[in-house]
Amino acid sequence: MTDRTPDPDHPGEIAELRRKLAAAEAAAKASAESLAEVSHEIRTPMGAIISMADLLLDTRLDETQKTYAETLRRSATGLVSILSDILDNSKLEAGRLELNMAAFSPRDLMQDLKTTYAAACSESGLYLVVQADPAIPEQVRGDVARIRRVLSNIIDNAIKFTEEGSVIVTLSDGGEHDGKTVLEFCVRDTGIGMSAEAVGKLYSSYTQADPTISERFGGTGLGLSIARKLVRKMGGEIECESSPGRGTTFRVSIPLAPATDETARRSVDAPRPDVTRTKQDTGRIRILVVEDNRINQMLITTYLGKFGYDYDVAPNGEEALRAIDRTGYDLILMDIQMPGMDGMEATRRIRKLDGPAARLPIIALTANAMQGDRECYLAAGMDDYISKPIIAATLYGKIDAALAESAARDTGTG
Ligand code: MN
């Protein structure tokens, strides 16, 4: 590569440079895509590590063992969030990032942040305040997981760089913008602060030139750069005010549409038939787990056992079809990627069976919850999906909802 401007008298040279530029762009895109794939591969075992730590923490441990297991869990969770940053960054670079918009409660998000950071703050002797203005809407539509990650990124650092004093997280109503409510999150700490020059460099990727910043936002060097890209992708903005020795304030404002009646209603407790009771007459609920990965098999069946369900395991689609032929199940948990017959094909075949088995509720288990995947799963005949890593509460909630829906459907059709 040279810094020379192309010579207009040699059009061949310009064409050559154009060709090189196109090749470089294609290479960048391909590398971003393979990075996205690798991140997915890493997330599956990371999810298993977190889940195993959860299971371990649920056993009898002495204080020392408990501390070890908690550190293991915290470190693994931290690593997953770094992976999410890398994955999102590669998707942004490839122009492939889609927001996962859904109804959520901003107040619940604040409560969740409070629960998450209460222990870390009290360990460091910091005063943590988390407050939401009562005027903010009950429900809005947004990518809550990404909003949470942006805020976590800022709060983690606020705690890390505050020796004494407080970390205050507030949420207020920032007014209307194009029919949307602007949510204003503010994270204020009484920590070491940063110079104006350091603040100016905060958002550049991989900035490690300034020791204050590399110390403060070390690691991948992606934290705030990706946070700002994500916030801007949501149509919002992130601002920082800081001075050395006086603390730092971050303001994140994001315009969010109100949740529609339909989505809002879904999250409110709707009257549901008591599935557990109706099932007690005919025996316990039996679930077929179709999953090839041994760790996931063990994890899911351990959870199912804890929830009080009976289960069988099939390692692929063929085995699943044979198992369904032999035994009556109430629900199927279906992995997507399996050797032999995969989850999509197995689901299509189950839906074509004769008799009641064709109507079994099927929940997909997937490592790639990309935009558009949901539609594919539903098109193949699945009722719902759970993305890995599998969280106990999500697994329970989805199974419960699917069983309730299928019970209601059966009652409805007689
Ligand atoms: Mn699999």
Short mmCIF file of C-alpha atoms and ligand atoms in Angstrom, two decimals:
data_model
loop_
_atom_site.label_atom_id
_atom_site.label_comp_id
_atom_site.label_asym_id
_atom_site.label_seq_id
_atom_site.Cartn_x
_atom_site.Cartn_y
_atom_site.Cartn_z
CA MET A 1 0.00 0.00 0.00
CA THR A 2 1.23 3.51 -0.82
CA ASP A 3 -0.08 6.90 0.27
CA ARG A 4 0.18 8.23 -3.26
CA THR A 5 -3.05 9.56 -4.84
CA PRO A 6 -3.99 7.58 -7.97
CA ASP A 7 -2.85 9.14 -11.18
CA PRO A 8 -5.87 10.34 -13.24
CA ASP A 9 -3.85 9.77 -16.41
CA HIS A 10 -3.82 6.05 -15.61
CA PRO A 11 -7.47 4.93 -15.26
CA GLY A 12 -6.22 1.36 -14.89
CA GLU A 13 -4.70 2.32 -11.57
CA ILE A 14 -8.01 3.64 -10.24
CA ALA A 15 -9.83 0.48 -11.33
CA GLU A 16 -7.14 -1.57 -9.60
CA LEU A 17 -7.59 0.40 -6.35
CA ARG A 18 -11.37 -0.01 -6.55
CA ARG A 19 -10.93 -3.74 -6.96
CA LYS A 20 -8.59 -3.86 -3.95
CA LEU A 21 -11.04 -1.84 -1.86
CA ALA A 22 -13.91 -4.20 -2.71
CA ALA A 23 -11.72 -7.20 -1.85
CA ALA A 24 -10.73 -5.64 1.50
CA GLU A 25 -14.40 -4.93 2.30
CA ALA A 26 -15.39 -8.49 1.48
CA ALA A 27 -12.56 -9.82 3.65
CA ALA A 28 -13.65 -7.64 6.60
CA LYS A 29 -17.20 -8.89 6.23
CA ALA A 30 -16.13 -12.53 6.06
CA SER A 31 -13.92 -12.15 9.10
CA ALA A 32 -16.76 -10.52 11.05
CA GLU A 33 -19.03 -13.41 10.11
CA SER A 34 -16.58 -16.09 11.16
CA LEU A 35 -16.02 -14.24 14.42
CA ALA A 36 -19.77 -14.33 14.99
CA GLU A 37 -19.73 -18.08 14.45
CA VAL A 38 -16.80 -18.64 16.79
CA SER A 39 -18.51 -16.56 19.48
CA HIS A 40 -21.55 -18.82 19.26
CA GLU A 41 -19.36 -21.89 19.61
CA ILE A 42 -17.79 -20.43 22.75
CA ARG A 43 -21.11 -19.41 24.26
CA THR A 44 -22.40 -22.97 24.50
CA PRO A 45 -19.67 -24.30 26.82
CA MET A 46 -19.67 -20.99 28.72
CA GLY A 47 -23.39 -21.46 29.32
CA ALA A 48 -22.66 -24.94 30.64
CA ILE A 49 -20.02 -23.55 33.03
CA ILE A 50 -22.48 -21.00 34.42
CA SER A 51 -25.25 -23.55 34.76
CA MET A 52 -22.94 -26.05 36.48
CA ALA A 53 -21.85 -23.34 38.92
CA ASP A 54 -25.55 -22.66 39.57
CA LEU A 55 -26.19 -26.32 40.25
CA LEU A 56 -23.11 -26.47 42.47
CA LEU A 57 -24.28 -23.44 44.46
CA ASP A 58 -27.54 -25.26 45.02
CA THR A 59 -25.76 -28.08 46.90
CA ARG A 60 -24.39 -28.16 50.46
CA LEU A 61 -21.16 -26.19 50.44
CA ASP A 62 -19.06 -24.74 53.23
CA GLU A 63 -18.28 -21.01 53.19
CA THR A 64 -14.96 -21.37 51.33
CA GLN A 65 -16.43 -23.64 48.67
CA LYS A 66 -19.36 -21.28 48.26
CA THR A 67 -16.99 -18.35 47.67
CA TYR A 68 -15.09 -20.38 45.06
CA ALA A 69 -18.28 -21.37 43.25
CA GLU A 70 -19.58 -17.80 43.33
CA THR A 71 -16.30 -16.47 41.92
CA LEU A 72 -16.44 -19.12 39.21
CA ARG A 73 -19.98 -18.08 38.33
CA ARG A 74 -19.20 -14.36 38.38
CA SER A 75 -16.10 -14.76 36.20
CA ALA A 76 -17.93 -16.94 33.69
CA THR A 77 -20.79 -14.43 33.52
CA GLY A 78 -18.28 -11.64 32.94
CA LEU A 79 -16.70 -13.62 30.14
CA VAL A 80 -20.07 -14.20 28.49
CA SER A 81 -20.73 -10.48 28.49
CA ILE A 82 -17.33 -9.81 26.89
CA LEU A 83 -18.23 -12.42 24.27
CA SER A 84 -21.55 -10.70 23.68
CA ASP A 85 -19.66 -7.44 23.14
CA ILE A 86 -17.31 -9.07 20.63
CA LEU A 87 -20.21 -10.75 18.87
CA ASP A 88 -22.24 -7.54 18.68
CA ASN A 89 -19.21 -5.63 17.47
CA SER A 90 -18.61 -8.10 14.67
CA LYS A 91 -22.29 -7.99 13.73
CA LEU A 92 -22.19 -4.18 13.70
CA GLU A 93 -19.09 -4.23 11.49
CA ALA A 94 -20.76 -6.65 9.10
CA GLY A 95 -23.91 -4.51 9.16
CA ARG A 96 -25.81 -7.50 10.51
CA LEU A 97 -26.90 -6.40 13.98
CA GLU A 98 -30.64 -6.66 14.56
CA LEU A 99 -32.21 -5.46 17.78
CA ASN A 100 -34.45 -7.94 19.62
CA MET A 101 -37.45 -5.76 20.30
CA ALA A 102 -39.95 -6.94 22.88
CA ALA A 103 -42.13 -5.48 25.62
CA PHE A 104 -40.37 -5.02 28.94
CA SER A 105 -40.84 -3.20 32.21
CA PRO A 106 -38.19 -0.50 32.84
CA ARG A 107 -38.96 -0.71 36.56
CA ASP A 108 -38.21 -4.45 36.58
CA LEU A 109 -34.94 -3.73 34.80
CA MET A 110 -33.97 -1.27 37.55
CA GLN A 111 -34.96 -3.76 40.24
CA ASP A 112 -32.86 -6.38 38.52
CA LEU A 113 -29.82 -4.05 38.43
CA LYS A 114 -30.30 -3.32 42.11
CA THR A 115 -30.35 -7.02 42.98
CA THR A 116 -27.32 -7.68 40.80
CA TYR A 117 -25.13 -4.95 42.24
CA ALA A 118 -26.24 -4.86 45.89
CA ALA A 119 -23.70 -7.48 47.01
CA ALA A 120 -20.73 -6.01 45.09
CA CYS A 121 -21.43 -2.55 46.54
CA SER A 122 -21.80 -3.70 50.11
CA GLU A 123 -18.58 -5.74 49.80
CA SER A 124 -16.74 -2.58 48.69
CA GLY A 125 -18.44 -0.50 51.38
CA LEU A 126 -20.22 1.61 48.76
CA TYR A 127 -23.67 3.06 49.08
CA LEU A 128 -25.84 1.93 46.17
CA VAL A 129 -28.99 3.82 45.23
CA VAL A 130 -31.22 2.59 42.41
CA GLN A 131 -34.26 4.72 41.72
CA ALA A 132 -36.91 4.86 39.03
CA ASP A 133 -39.18 7.87 38.57
CA PRO A 134 -42.80 6.73 39.13
CA ALA A 135 -43.79 8.69 35.99
CA ILE A 136 -42.02 6.29 33.59
CA PRO A 137 -44.30 3.93 31.64
CA GLU A 138 -45.01 0.44 32.95
CA GLN A 139 -44.12 -1.21 29.66
CA VAL A 140 -42.07 -0.14 26.65
CA ARG A 141 -40.69 -1.94 23.62
CA GLY A 142 -36.95 -2.35 23.36
CA ASP A 143 -33.94 -4.66 23.35
CA VAL A 144 -33.80 -5.08 27.11
CA ALA A 145 -30.81 -7.47 27.14
CA ARG A 146 -28.66 -4.95 25.27
CA ILE A 147 -29.86 -1.99 27.33
CA ARG A 148 -28.98 -3.99 30.42
CA ARG A 149 -25.50 -4.74 29.07
CA VAL A 150 -24.83 -1.08 28.31
CA LEU A 151 -25.82 -0.13 31.87
CA SER A 152 -23.92 -3.05 33.43
CA ASN A 153 -20.80 -2.01 31.57
CA ILE A 154 -21.04 1.48 33.10
CA ILE A 155 -22.04 0.32 36.60
CA ASP A 156 -19.26 -2.33 36.76
CA ASN A 157 -16.72 0.38 36.11
CA ALA A 158 -18.34 2.85 38.50
CA ILE A 159 -17.97 0.29 41.29
CA LYS A 160 -14.45 -0.65 40.27
CA PHE A 161 -13.23 2.94 40.31
CA THR A 162 -14.99 4.23 43.37
CA GLU A 163 -13.01 3.79 46.58
CA GLU A 164 -15.60 5.29 48.86
CA GLY A 165 -18.93 7.02 48.64
CA SER A 166 -21.76 6.01 46.40
CA VAL A 167 -22.97 4.73 43.07
CA ILE A 168 -26.34 6.19 42.15
CA VAL A 169 -28.39 4.78 39.30
CA THR A 170 -31.54 6.65 38.33
CA LEU A 171 -34.14 6.32 35.62
CA SER A 172 -36.25 9.29 34.66
CA ASP A 173 -38.67 10.29 31.94
CA GLY A 174 -36.79 12.31 29.32
CA GLY A 175 -39.93 13.47 27.54
CA GLU A 176 -41.45 12.55 24.18
CA HIS A 177 -39.67 12.13 20.88
CA ASP A 178 -41.53 11.01 17.72
CA GLY A 179 -44.25 9.33 19.76
CA LYS A 180 -41.69 7.52 21.85
CA THR A 181 -40.80 7.99 25.50
CA VAL A 182 -37.17 8.88 26.09
CA LEU A 183 -35.85 6.88 29.04
CA GLU A 184 -32.96 8.60 30.76
CA PHE A 185 -30.65 6.38 32.73
CA CYS A 186 -28.01 8.09 34.83
CA VAL A 187 -25.08 6.43 36.62
CA ARG A 188 -23.21 8.72 38.99
CA ASP A 189 -20.21 7.73 41.09
CA THR A 190 -17.96 9.48 43.58
CA GLY A 191 -14.84 7.75 42.22
CA ILE A 192 -11.47 8.83 40.84
CA GLY A 193 -12.90 10.53 37.75
CA MET A 194 -11.13 11.25 34.47
CA SER A 195 -9.52 14.20 32.71
CA ALA A 196 -11.37 15.94 29.87
CA GLU A 197 -8.81 14.48 27.47
CA ALA A 198 -9.50 10.96 28.74
CA VAL A 199 -13.26 11.47 28.40
CA GLY A 200 -12.71 12.55 24.79
CA LYS A 201 -11.06 9.21 24.01
CA LEU A 202 -13.55 7.03 25.88
CA TYR A 203 -15.46 5.71 22.92
CA SER A 204 -12.73 4.83 20.48
CA SER A 205 -12.33 1.06 20.00
CA TYR A 206 -9.23 -0.43 21.54
CA THR A 207 -7.99 2.87 22.93
CA GLN A 208 -5.32 1.85 25.33
CA ALA A 209 -3.04 4.88 24.87
CA ASP A 210 -4.29 6.63 27.95
CA PRO A 211 -3.39 4.65 31.07
CA THR A 212 -6.45 6.04 32.93
CA ILE A 213 -8.70 4.57 30.27
CA SER A 214 -6.90 1.28 29.79
CA GLU A 215 -7.08 0.79 33.55
CA ARG A 216 -10.66 1.87 33.75
CA PHE A 217 -11.97 0.16 30.67
CA GLY A 218 -9.34 -2.50 30.20
CA GLY A 219 -9.90 -5.97 28.86
CA THR A 220 -11.25 -5.98 25.34
CA GLY A 221 -11.16 -2.20 25.03
CA LEU A 222 -14.58 -2.60 23.48
CA GLY A 223 -16.81 -1.83 26.43
CA LEU A 224 -17.78 1.78 25.91
CA SER A 225 -17.20 1.85 22.19
CA ILE A 226 -19.71 -0.95 21.73
CA ALA A 227 -22.03 0.57 24.34
CA ARG A 228 -22.24 3.78 22.34
CA LYS A 229 -22.72 1.96 19.04
CA LEU A 230 -25.56 -0.07 20.55
CA VAL A 231 -27.21 2.98 22.10
CA ARG A 232 -26.99 4.86 18.80
CA LYS A 233 -28.38 1.86 16.94
CA MET A 234 -31.38 2.21 19.28
CA GLY A 235 -31.63 5.88 18.31
CA GLY A 236 -30.26 7.10 21.64
CA GLU A 237 -27.17 8.79 22.97
CA ILE A 238 -24.64 8.31 25.73
CA GLU A 239 -22.83 11.17 27.48
CA CYS A 240 -20.11 11.36 30.06
CA GLU A 241 -19.17 14.11 32.49
CA SER A 242 -16.14 13.65 34.67
CA SER A 243 -13.35 15.40 36.45
CA PRO A 244 -10.36 13.91 38.28
CA GLY A 245 -11.08 13.28 41.94
CA ARG A 246 -14.73 14.28 41.70
CA GLY A 247 -16.39 11.30 40.13
CA THR A 248 -18.05 10.45 36.88
CA THR A 249 -21.59 10.71 35.55
CA PHE A 250 -22.87 8.77 32.57
CA ARG A 251 -26.20 9.60 30.97
CA VAL A 252 -27.82 7.15 28.60
CA SER A 253 -30.99 8.30 26.86
CA ILE A 254 -32.96 5.93 24.65
CA PRO A 255 -36.28 6.65 22.90
CA LEU A 256 -38.60 3.66 23.26
CA ALA A 257 -42.06 3.04 21.83
CA PRO A 258 -44.87 2.15 24.20
CA ALA A 259 -45.67 -1.57 24.32
CA THR A 260 -48.80 -2.38 22.36
CA ASP A 261 -51.86 -3.61 24.23
CA GLU A 262 -51.31 -7.12 23.00
CA THR A 263 -47.73 -7.49 24.17
CA ALA A 264 -48.44 -5.72 27.44
CA ARG A 265 -51.33 -8.05 28.15
CA ARG A 266 -49.25 -11.14 27.58
CA SER A 267 -46.90 -10.31 30.42
CA VAL A 268 -49.74 -9.66 32.84
CA ASP A 269 -50.97 -12.78 34.60
CA ALA A 270 -53.74 -14.21 32.48
CA PRO A 271 -55.98 -16.81 34.07
CA ARG A 272 -54.58 -20.19 33.16
CA PRO A 273 -55.90 -23.69 33.71
CA ASP A 274 -54.11 -25.46 36.54
CA VAL A 275 -52.16 -27.94 34.46
CA THR A 276 -50.51 -29.63 37.42
CA ARG A 277 -53.87 -30.46 38.92
CA THR A 278 -55.48 -31.78 35.72
CA LYS A 279 -52.41 -33.89 35.14
CA GLN A 280 -52.40 -35.42 38.62
CA ASP A 281 -55.27 -37.71 37.65
CA THR A 282 -53.40 -39.22 34.74
CA GLY A 283 -49.92 -39.25 36.26
CA ARG A 284 -46.88 -36.98 36.20
CA ILE A 285 -45.90 -34.79 33.30
CA ARG A 286 -43.43 -36.51 30.99
CA ILE A 287 -41.03 -34.55 28.83
CA LEU A 288 -38.88 -35.80 25.96
CA VAL A 289 -35.48 -34.08 25.82
CA VAL A 290 -34.01 -34.29 22.30
CA GLU A 291 -30.40 -33.14 22.63
CA ASP A 292 -27.06 -34.54 21.45
CA ASN A 293 -24.76 -32.67 23.81
CA ARG A 294 -24.10 -34.66 27.00
CA ILE A 295 -23.54 -31.66 29.24
CA ASN A 296 -26.77 -30.08 28.04
CA GLN A 297 -28.60 -33.39 28.53
CA MET A 298 -27.41 -33.57 32.11
CA LEU A 299 -28.16 -29.93 32.76
CA ILE A 300 -31.69 -30.01 31.35
CA THR A 301 -32.63 -33.28 33.00
CA THR A 302 -31.29 -32.04 36.35
CA TYR A 303 -33.52 -28.99 36.06
CA LEU A 304 -36.52 -31.06 34.95
CA GLY A 305 -36.01 -33.35 37.95
CA LYS A 306 -35.95 -30.33 40.24
CA PHE A 307 -39.19 -29.03 38.70
CA GLY A 308 -40.80 -32.42 39.40
CA TYR A 309 -41.16 -33.60 35.78
CA ASP A 310 -40.39 -37.06 34.42
CA TYR A 311 -38.23 -37.20 31.33
CA ASP A 312 -36.53 -39.29 28.67
CA VAL A 313 -33.57 -38.32 26.54
CA ALA A 314 -33.12 -38.87 22.80
CA PRO A 315 -29.79 -37.88 21.18
CA ASN A 316 -31.22 -37.11 17.70
CA GLY A 317 -34.35 -36.82 15.60
CA GLU A 318 -34.63 -40.53 14.65
CA GLU A 319 -34.47 -41.61 18.30
CA ALA A 320 -36.99 -38.94 19.21
CA LEU A 321 -39.51 -40.25 16.66
CA ARG A 322 -39.03 -43.80 17.98
CA ALA A 323 -39.48 -42.63 21.59
CA ILE A 324 -42.69 -40.77 20.70
CA ASP A 325 -43.97 -43.95 19.08
CA ARG A 326 -43.45 -45.92 22.31
CA THR A 327 -44.36 -43.43 25.02
CA GLY A 328 -46.92 -40.69 25.53
CA TYR A 329 -45.28 -37.35 26.22
CA ASP A 330 -46.69 -34.02 27.30
CA LEU A 331 -43.98 -31.86 25.77
CA ILE A 332 -40.76 -32.01 23.74
CA LEU A 333 -37.62 -29.93 24.22
CA MET A 334 -35.90 -30.01 20.83
CA ASP A 335 -32.28 -29.10 20.14
CA ILE A 336 -31.77 -27.70 16.63
CA GLN A 337 -28.29 -28.88 15.65
CA MET A 338 -27.87 -32.63 16.03
CA PRO A 339 -26.03 -35.26 14.02
CA GLY A 340 -28.37 -37.27 11.83
CA MET A 341 -31.89 -35.90 11.82
CA ASP A 342 -31.81 -32.36 13.18
CA GLY A 343 -34.45 -30.60 15.25
CA MET A 344 -36.13 -28.82 12.34
CA GLU A 345 -36.65 -32.02 10.36
CA ALA A 346 -37.76 -33.98 13.44
CA THR A 347 -40.34 -31.30 14.22
CA ARG A 348 -41.69 -31.31 10.65
CA ARG A 349 -42.10 -35.10 10.82
CA ILE A 350 -43.77 -35.02 14.24
CA ARG A 351 -46.28 -32.50 12.92
CA LYS A 352 -47.17 -34.94 10.11
CA LEU A 353 -47.79 -37.90 12.46
CA ASP A 354 -51.27 -39.35 12.90
CA GLY A 355 -52.98 -38.96 16.24
CA PRO A 356 -52.40 -36.70 19.23
CA ALA A 357 -48.57 -36.86 19.04
CA ALA A 358 -48.74 -34.45 16.09
CA ARG A 359 -50.02 -31.75 18.43
CA LEU A 360 -47.36 -32.11 21.14
CA PRO A 361 -45.98 -28.79 22.30
CA ILE A 362 -42.40 -28.48 21.00
CA ILE A 363 -39.91 -25.96 22.38
CA ALA A 364 -36.71 -25.42 20.40
CA LEU A 365 -33.38 -25.23 22.22
CA THR A 366 -31.00 -23.08 20.27
CA ALA A 367 -27.56 -21.58 20.48
CA ASN A 368 -28.22 -19.12 17.66
CA ALA A 369 -31.02 -16.79 18.62
CA MET A 370 -30.52 -14.57 15.62
CA GLN A 371 -33.22 -12.36 14.21
CA GLY A 372 -35.28 -14.39 11.77
CA ASP A 373 -34.51 -17.72 13.47
CA ARG A 374 -37.66 -17.50 15.52
CA GLU A 375 -39.73 -17.35 12.32
CA CYS A 376 -37.90 -20.41 10.96
CA TYR A 377 -38.62 -22.42 14.10
CA LEU A 378 -42.26 -21.43 14.13
CA ALA A 379 -42.53 -22.25 10.42
CA ALA A 380 -41.13 -25.73 11.12
CA GLY A 381 -43.97 -26.20 13.61
CA MET A 382 -42.37 -25.36 16.94
CA ASP A 383 -44.37 -23.54 19.56
CA ASP A 384 -41.58 -21.57 21.17
CA TYR A 385 -37.83 -21.49 21.62
CA ILE A 386 -35.29 -21.10 24.41
CA SER A 387 -31.83 -19.75 23.66
CA LYS A 388 -28.80 -21.30 25.29
CA PRO A 389 -27.34 -20.88 27.85
CA ILE A 390 -30.41 -22.35 29.46
CA ILE A 391 -31.57 -20.48 32.54
CA ALA A 392 -33.65 -22.47 35.03
CA ALA A 393 -36.35 -19.80 35.40
CA THR A 394 -36.76 -19.40 31.63
CA LEU A 395 -36.94 -23.16 31.11
CA TYR A 396 -39.58 -23.51 33.79
CA GLY A 397 -41.60 -20.54 32.55
CA LYS A 398 -41.65 -21.67 28.92
CA ILE A 399 -42.54 -25.28 29.77
CA ASP A 400 -45.29 -24.10 32.08
CA ALA A 401 -46.72 -21.72 29.46
CA ALA A 402 -46.57 -24.34 26.67
CA LEU A 403 -48.27 -26.98 28.85
CA ALA A 404 -50.98 -24.50 29.82
CA GLU A 405 -51.58 -23.55 26.21
CA SER A 406 -51.76 -27.16 25.08
CA ALA A 407 -54.15 -28.03 27.96
CA ALA A 408 -56.36 -25.08 27.01
CA ARG A 409 -56.29 -26.15 23.35
CA ASP A 410 -57.24 -29.74 24.21
CA THR A 411 -60.11 -28.55 26.42
CA GLY A 412 -61.21 -26.15 23.69
CA THR A 413 -61.35 -28.81 21.00
CA GLY A 414 -62.95 -31.31 23.41
MN MN B 1 -26.77 -29.91 19.48
#
